[in-house]
Amino acid sequence: MAPDHGFPGHMTYRGRFAPSPTGPLHAGSLVAAVASYLDARAHGGRWLVRMEDLDPLRESPQAADQILASLEAHGLEWDESVRFQSQRSAAYEELLTQWRHAGVIYPCACSRKQLNANQGRHPGQCRDFPDWHSSEPVALRFAVPDRTDHWNDQLLGPQHYQLQAEIDDFIVRRKEGFYAYHLAVVCDDIDQGITDIVRGQDLLELTPLHLLLYETMKEPAPRYSHIPLVCNNQGQKLSKQNRAPALDDSRASDNLVHALSMLGQKPPAELYRSLPDAILQWGVDNWDRSPLVGHSNAVTENAGRNGHVHL
Ligand code: GLU
């Protein structure tokens, strides 16, 4: 079995919120921020913020500032300085060098057309005959072993997966030179000593990849808790692509109480009239993970507006 988590119990909890700055914070990303914040504070832990700004083509230069201003307006104060992944290229490059020497990554020049002709999966020649001296631009892929395994999510319980069948050899550095999310997220979670990851269920199926990277690096894996996604009335995950509206920071108290409801917490009605700090303090004092346990359905955005959400 892949490690459940490898941190000794006495280690101080270190959690984080790691947005990709593709747009301003919306109701869905606030729920992820609040959940990771409350879980960290309720455990007497630290809570960090990291900007996963790896893809300049999808990100807007203002979005990171907007997100940070929005977190502040909601009283979500982070510990330590904000880390920007765009400034971490040297660390990622070092990791790639180690992986190259360990023989776990290989260069791949395949075009989208070639991959599509093979049901979107990687055909495998580059893995079997890696050409490190290609003059073409190459992506770097991680050679995923063929294996069935399981791991344990703190909220959703045992998760079974079959590595190669479900997951193709994934890219760790793109042809354009951008570092991939999987590489950067694990590299930084290790470097920042993150013990506990609370994040949306859209990332649940990617977790085996991350566990594989921890294993490759012989590092203890964090505890993972995947929380329900927030969807719009059409059942789509709130995202910039689905035009999720930016949070109105002037209504921070309403937004926070709503986020608590979406997490199955039961904030009293009078909390709507409180300031963000008091709302978060109530959230920490009353943090209850039980409504989230085993909850694998999405929550509809408007569900919490007029009362409690029964998850
Ligand atoms: N940056 C990722 C996102 O915004 C989240 C990363 C994570 O929490 O592991 O979807």
GROMACS .gro file of C-alpha atoms and ligand atoms in nm:
model
  321
    1MET     CA    1   0.000   0.000   0.000
    2ALA     CA    2   0.124   0.350  -0.075
    3PRO     CA    3   0.199   0.534   0.247
    4ASP     CA    4  -0.105   0.681   0.421
    5HIS     CA    5   0.119   0.948   0.557
    6GLY     CA    6   0.465   0.930   0.694
    7PHE     CA    7   0.483   1.215   0.941
    8PRO     CA    8   0.533   1.135   1.308
    9GLY     CA    9   0.229   1.241   1.511
   10HIS     CA   10   0.418   1.500   1.715
   11MET     CA   11   0.514   1.708   1.410
   12THR     CA   12   0.347   2.045   1.396
   13TYR     CA   13   0.070   2.062   1.144
   14ARG     CA   14   0.163   2.267   0.838
   15GLY     CA   15  -0.112   2.327   0.586
   16ARG     CA   16  -0.142   2.547   0.281
   17PHE     CA   17  -0.369   2.704   0.022
   18ALA     CA   18  -0.212   2.690  -0.323
   19PRO     CA   19  -0.420   2.875  -0.585
   20SER     CA   20  -0.325   2.903  -0.951
   21PRO     CA   21  -0.371   3.272  -1.030
   22THR     CA   22  -0.588   3.227  -1.339
   23GLY     CA   23  -0.849   3.469  -1.202
   24PRO     CA   24  -0.981   3.624  -0.883
   25LEU     CA   25  -1.102   3.418  -0.588
   26HIS     CA   26  -1.460   3.288  -0.629
   27ALA     CA   27  -1.701   3.108  -0.398
   28GLY     CA   28  -1.544   2.769  -0.478
   29SER     CA   29  -1.184   2.871  -0.417
   30LEU     CA   30  -1.288   3.050  -0.096
   31VAL     CA   31  -1.431   2.721   0.032
   32ALA     CA   32  -1.096   2.549  -0.032
   33ALA     CA   33  -0.909   2.834   0.136
   34VAL     CA   34  -1.141   2.834   0.439
   35ALA     CA   35  -1.131   2.455   0.478
   36SER     CA   36  -0.751   2.441   0.470
   37TYR     CA   37  -0.728   2.741   0.705
   38LEU     CA   38  -0.975   2.608   0.962
   39ASP     CA   39  -0.827   2.261   0.961
   40ALA     CA   40  -0.479   2.404   1.017
   41ARG     CA   41  -0.582   2.645   1.292
   42ALA     CA   42  -0.805   2.390   1.467
   43HIS     CA   43  -0.498   2.164   1.486
   44GLY     CA   44  -0.285   2.450   1.624
   45GLY     CA   45  -0.098   2.444   1.294
   46ARG     CA   46   0.051   2.690   1.051
   47TRP     CA   47  -0.118   2.792   0.729
   48LEU     CA   48   0.079   2.903   0.424
   49VAL     CA   49  -0.022   3.054   0.093
   50ARG     CA   50   0.156   2.958  -0.226
   51MET     CA   51   0.090   3.101  -0.572
   52GLU     CA   52   0.108   2.826  -0.830
   53ASP     CA   53   0.193   3.068  -1.110
   54LEU     CA   54   0.354   2.826  -1.350
   55ASP     CA   55   0.169   2.905  -1.669
   56PRO     CA   56   0.199   3.266  -1.789
   57LEU     CA   57  -0.029   3.185  -2.085
   58ARG     CA   58  -0.326   3.113  -1.857
   59GLU     CA   59  -0.255   3.360  -1.581
   60SER     CA   60  -0.317   3.729  -1.555
   61PRO     CA   61  -0.058   3.945  -1.385
   62GLN     CA   62  -0.319   4.102  -1.156
   63ALA     CA   63  -0.477   3.778  -1.040
   64ALA     CA   64  -0.217   3.693  -0.774
   65ASP     CA   65  -0.252   4.037  -0.614
   66GLN     CA   66  -0.630   4.015  -0.633
   67ILE     CA   67  -0.630   3.675  -0.464
   68LEU     CA   68  -0.403   3.793  -0.183
   69ALA     CA   69  -0.610   4.108  -0.130
   70SER     CA   70  -0.925   3.899  -0.121
   71LEU     CA   71  -0.779   3.655   0.134
   72GLU     CA   72  -0.682   3.950   0.351
   73ALA     CA   73  -1.027   4.107   0.319
   74HIS     CA   74  -1.169   3.777   0.445
   75GLY     CA   75  -0.937   3.775   0.745
   76LEU     CA   76  -0.746   3.472   0.615
   77GLU     CA   77  -0.403   3.560   0.746
   78TRP     CA   78  -0.120   3.340   0.637
   79ASP     CA   79   0.204   3.255   0.816
   80GLU     CA   80   0.545   3.309   0.655
   81SER     CA   81   0.592   3.486   0.325
   82VAL     CA   82   0.389   3.392   0.018
   83ARG     CA   83   0.580   3.160  -0.211
   84PHE     CA   84   0.561   3.214  -0.588
   85GLN     CA   85   0.633   2.908  -0.795
   86SER     CA   86   0.746   3.129  -1.084
   87GLN     CA   87   1.057   3.196  -0.875
   88ARG     CA   88   1.138   2.831  -0.810
   89SER     CA   89   1.280   2.723  -1.148
   90ALA     CA   90   1.624   2.639  -1.004
   91ALA     CA   91   1.476   2.393  -0.752
   92TYR     CA   92   1.258   2.228  -1.017
   93GLU     CA   93   1.552   2.201  -1.256
   94GLU     CA   94   1.762   2.038  -0.984
   95LEU     CA   95   1.490   1.783  -0.923
   96LEU     CA   96   1.470   1.707  -1.294
   97THR     CA   97   1.844   1.647  -1.301
   98GLN     CA   98   1.813   1.401  -1.012
   99TRP     CA   99   1.525   1.223  -1.182
  100ARG     CA  100   1.715   1.207  -1.508
  101HIS     CA  101   2.006   1.040  -1.331
  102ALA     CA  102   1.767   0.803  -1.157
  103GLY     CA  103   1.620   0.713  -1.498
  104VAL     CA  104   1.261   0.793  -1.399
  105ILE     CA  105   1.197   1.063  -1.661
  106TYR     CA  106   1.253   1.070  -2.035
  107PRO     CA  107   1.231   1.324  -2.318
  108CYS     CA  108   0.932   1.304  -2.549
  109ALA     CA  109   0.896   1.488  -2.878
  110CYS     CA  110   0.553   1.338  -2.967
  111SER     CA  111   0.304   1.579  -3.119
  112ARG     CA  112  -0.058   1.608  -3.011
  113LYS     CA  113  -0.149   1.442  -3.341
  114GLN     CA  114   0.065   1.137  -3.265
  115LEU     CA  115  -0.082   1.111  -2.917
  116ASN     CA  116  -0.438   1.148  -3.046
  117ALA     CA  117  -0.374   0.866  -3.292
  118ASN     CA  118  -0.299   0.652  -2.987
  119GLN     CA  119  -0.616   0.744  -2.785
  120GLY     CA  120  -0.433   1.035  -2.625
  121ARG     CA  121  -0.191   0.802  -2.451
  122HIS     CA  122   0.178   0.804  -2.487
  123PRO     CA  123   0.292   0.538  -2.742
  124GLY     CA  124   0.603   0.442  -2.545
  125GLN     CA  125   0.891   0.451  -2.799
  126CYS     CA  126   1.052   0.754  -2.637
  127ARG     CA  127   1.033   0.581  -2.302
  128ASP     CA  128   1.205   0.271  -2.437
  129PHE     CA  129   1.465   0.461  -2.645
  130PRO     CA  130   1.514   0.803  -2.479
  131ASP     CA  131   1.693   1.057  -2.696
  132TRP     CA  132   1.844   1.317  -2.465
  133HIS     CA  133   2.018   1.491  -2.757
  134SER     CA  134   1.715   1.565  -2.971
  135SER     CA  135   1.728   1.899  -3.154
  136GLU     CA  136   1.347   1.921  -3.142
  137PRO     CA  137   1.170   2.073  -2.842
  138VAL     CA  138   1.089   1.791  -2.603
  139ALA     CA  139   0.859   1.749  -2.308
  140LEU     CA  140   0.988   1.555  -2.010
  141ARG     CA  141   0.766   1.270  -1.896
  142PHE     CA  142   0.768   1.064  -1.578
  143ALA     CA  143   0.779   0.689  -1.644
  144VAL     CA  144   0.483   0.559  -1.445
  145PRO     CA  145   0.521   0.199  -1.324
  146ASP     CA  146   0.246  -0.053  -1.390
  147ARG     CA  147   0.094  -0.125  -1.053
  148THR     CA  148  -0.228  -0.154  -0.858
  149ASP     CA  149  -0.230   0.010  -0.520
  150HIS     CA  150  -0.436   0.205  -0.271
  151TRP     CA  151  -0.398   0.495  -0.037
  152ASN     CA  152  -0.612   0.649   0.231
  153ASP     CA  153  -0.785   0.985   0.210
  154GLN     CA  154  -0.858   1.130   0.554
  155LEU     CA  155  -1.216   1.211   0.453
  156LEU     CA  156  -1.298   0.967   0.175
  157GLY     CA  157  -1.123   0.657   0.306
  158PRO     CA  158  -0.935   0.397   0.097
  159GLN     CA  159  -0.878   0.494  -0.267
  160HIS     CA  160  -0.786   0.220  -0.513
  161TYR     CA  161  -0.604   0.287  -0.836
  162GLN     CA  162  -0.420   0.111  -1.111
  163LEU     CA  163  -0.132   0.336  -1.205
  164GLN     CA  164  -0.048   0.275  -1.568
  165ALA     CA  165  -0.398   0.189  -1.681
  166GLU     CA  166  -0.549   0.503  -1.536
  167ILE     CA  167  -0.265   0.746  -1.572
  168ASP     CA  168  -0.041   0.790  -1.871
  169ASP     CA  169   0.323   0.884  -1.830
  170PHE     CA  170   0.266   1.241  -1.720
  171ILE     CA  171   0.454   1.551  -1.824
  172VAL     CA  172   0.681   1.714  -1.567
  173ARG     CA  173   0.820   1.984  -1.798
  174ARG     CA  174   0.636   2.099  -2.106
  175LYS     CA  175   0.789   2.148  -2.449
  176GLU     CA  176   0.761   2.524  -2.404
  177GLY     CA  177   0.980   2.489  -2.095
  178PHE     CA  178   0.704   2.539  -1.834
  179TYR     CA  179   0.718   2.319  -1.526
  180ALA     CA  180   0.414   2.102  -1.469
  181TYR     CA  181   0.184   2.122  -1.170
  182HIS     CA  182   0.269   1.768  -1.044
  183LEU     CA  183   0.639   1.840  -1.025
  184ALA     CA  184   0.604   2.181  -0.865
  185VAL     CA  185   0.329   2.096  -0.616
  186VAL     CA  186   0.520   1.800  -0.470
  187CYS     CA  187   0.857   1.977  -0.478
  188ASP     CA  188   0.718   2.275  -0.287
  189ASP     CA  189   0.502   2.078  -0.046
  190ILE     CA  190   0.816   1.886   0.052
  191ASP     CA  191   1.035   2.195   0.066
  192GLN     CA  192   0.780   2.382   0.279
  193GLY     CA  193   0.734   2.087   0.515
  194ILE     CA  194   0.361   2.054   0.446
  195THR     CA  195   0.212   1.778   0.662
  196ASP     CA  196  -0.156   1.814   0.569
  197ILE     CA  197  -0.323   1.896   0.239
  198VAL     CA  198  -0.688   1.997   0.230
  199ARG     CA  199  -0.805   2.062  -0.126
  200GLY     CA  200  -1.088   2.007  -0.374
  201GLN     CA  201  -1.195   1.667  -0.497
  202ASP     CA  202  -1.102   1.760  -0.854
  203LEU     CA  203  -0.747   1.674  -0.747
  204LEU     CA  204  -0.834   1.338  -0.588
  205GLU     CA  205  -0.753   1.131  -0.894
  206LEU     CA  206  -0.417   1.305  -0.935
  207THR     CA  207  -0.308   1.219  -0.582
  208PRO     CA  208  -0.160   0.876  -0.679
  209LEU     CA  209   0.080   1.065  -0.905
  210HIS     CA  210   0.185   1.285  -0.619
  211LEU     CA  211   0.230   0.983  -0.391
  212LEU     CA  212   0.446   0.825  -0.659
  213LEU     CA  213   0.669   1.133  -0.658
  214TYR     CA  214   0.700   1.130  -0.278
  215GLU     CA  215   0.796   0.766  -0.299
  216THR     CA  216   1.053   0.837  -0.572
  217MET     CA  217   1.208   1.105  -0.352
  218LYS     CA  218   1.187   0.887  -0.039
  219GLU     CA  219   1.001   1.162   0.142
  220PRO     CA  220   0.710   1.114   0.384
  221ALA     CA  221   0.378   1.186   0.215
  222PRO     CA  222   0.137   1.433   0.374
  223ARG     CA  223  -0.213   1.348   0.494
  224TYR     CA  224  -0.468   1.433   0.223
  225SER     CA  225  -0.827   1.547   0.280
  226HIS     CA  226  -1.029   1.607  -0.036
  227ILE     CA  227  -1.335   1.824   0.012
  228PRO     CA  228  -1.651   1.843  -0.203
  229LEU     CA  229  -1.642   2.077  -0.501
  230VAL     CA  230  -1.873   2.372  -0.531
  231CYS     CA  231  -2.080   2.363  -0.851
  232ASN     CA  232  -2.308   2.609  -1.022
  233ASN     CA  233  -2.675   2.534  -1.089
  234GLN     CA  234  -2.576   2.348  -1.407
  235GLY     CA  235  -2.360   2.111  -1.204
  236GLN     CA  236  -2.032   2.254  -1.335
  237LYS     CA  237  -1.740   2.313  -1.100
  238LEU     CA  238  -1.704   2.684  -1.028
  239SER     CA  239  -1.406   2.804  -1.224
  240LYS     CA  240  -1.284   3.090  -1.432
  241GLN     CA  241  -1.375   2.892  -1.748
  242ASN     CA  242  -1.735   2.866  -1.625
  243ARG     CA  243  -1.733   3.238  -1.550
  244ALA     CA  244  -1.766   3.198  -1.175
  245PRO     CA  245  -1.814   3.552  -1.046
  246ALA     CA  246  -1.531   3.706  -0.843
  247LEU     CA  247  -1.603   3.734  -0.472
  248ASP     CA  248  -1.729   4.071  -0.359
  249ASP     CA  249  -1.474   4.153  -0.088
  250SER     CA  250  -1.706   4.414   0.061
  251ARG     CA  251  -1.935   4.124   0.160
  252ALA     CA  252  -1.662   3.921   0.326
  253SER     CA  253  -1.875   3.824   0.627
  254ASP     CA  254  -2.156   3.686   0.409
  255ASN     CA  255  -1.905   3.503   0.192
  256LEU     CA  256  -1.740   3.343   0.492
  257VAL     CA  257  -2.063   3.227   0.656
  258HIS     CA  258  -2.170   3.088   0.321
  259ALA     CA  259  -1.837   2.905   0.285
  260LEU     CA  260  -1.883   2.756   0.633
  261SER     CA  261  -2.229   2.629   0.534
  262MET     CA  262  -2.092   2.476   0.216
  263LEU     CA  263  -1.850   2.284   0.436
  264GLY     CA  264  -2.140   2.141   0.635
  265GLN     CA  265  -2.068   2.359   0.939
  266LYS     CA  266  -2.366   2.511   1.120
  267PRO     CA  267  -2.292   2.879   1.171
  268PRO     CA  268  -2.554   3.053   1.387
  269ALA     CA  269  -2.761   3.321   1.209
  270GLU     CA  270  -2.615   3.606   1.415
  271LEU     CA  271  -2.271   3.529   1.275
  272TYR     CA  272  -2.376   3.707   0.953
  273ARG     CA  273  -2.347   4.035   1.143
  274SER     CA  274  -1.997   3.958   1.275
  275LEU     CA  275  -1.664   4.067   1.137
  276PRO     CA  276  -1.451   3.820   0.937
  277ASP     CA  277  -1.211   3.757   1.227
  278ALA     CA  278  -1.495   3.661   1.461
  279ILE     CA  279  -1.648   3.435   1.195
  280LEU     CA  280  -1.319   3.256   1.140
  281GLN     CA  281  -1.268   3.222   1.514
  282TRP     CA  282  -1.612   3.061   1.542
  283GLY     CA  283  -1.512   2.836   1.253
  284VAL     CA  284  -1.191   2.728   1.427
  285ASP     CA  285  -1.362   2.672   1.764
  286ASN     CA  286  -1.641   2.468   1.607
  287TRP     CA  287  -1.455   2.300   1.319
  288ASP     CA  288  -1.622   1.967   1.255
  289ARG     CA  289  -1.486   1.742   0.981
  290SER     CA  290  -1.762   1.482   1.020
  291PRO     CA  291  -2.005   1.629   0.759
  292LEU     CA  292  -1.724   1.598   0.504
  293VAL     CA  293  -1.640   1.236   0.580
  294GLY     CA  294  -1.736   1.012   0.290
  295HIS     CA  295  -1.895   1.304   0.106
  296SER     CA  296  -1.806   1.265  -0.258
  297ASN     CA  297  -2.083   1.471  -0.420
  298ALA     CA  298  -2.047   1.829  -0.529
  299VAL     CA  299  -2.232   2.102  -0.339
  300THR     CA  300  -2.444   2.351  -0.532
  301GLU     CA  301  -2.335   2.708  -0.486
  302ASN     CA  302  -2.669   2.852  -0.383
  303ALA     CA  303  -2.749   2.575  -0.139
  304GLY     CA  304  -2.598   2.754   0.157
  305ARG     CA  305  -2.746   3.097   0.099
  306ASN     CA  306  -3.062   3.048   0.300
  307GLY     CA  307  -2.955   2.822   0.579
  308HIS     CA  308  -2.751   2.514   0.654
  309VAL     CA  309  -2.635   2.271   0.391
  310HIS     CA  310  -2.695   1.908   0.478
  311LEU     CA  311  -2.407   1.729   0.316
  312GLU     N1  312  -0.294   2.507  -0.780
  312GLU     C1  313  -0.397   2.407  -0.779
  312GLU     C2  314  -0.528   2.467  -0.820
  312GLU     O1  315  -0.546   2.587  -0.809
  312GLU     C3  316  -0.419   2.346  -0.642
  312GLU     C4  317  -0.303   2.270  -0.595
  312GLU     C5  318  -0.325   2.185  -0.473
  312GLU     O2  319  -0.400   2.226  -0.382
  312GLU     O3  320  -0.263   2.082  -0.465
  312GLU     O4  321  -0.614   2.394  -0.865
   0.00000   0.00000   0.00000
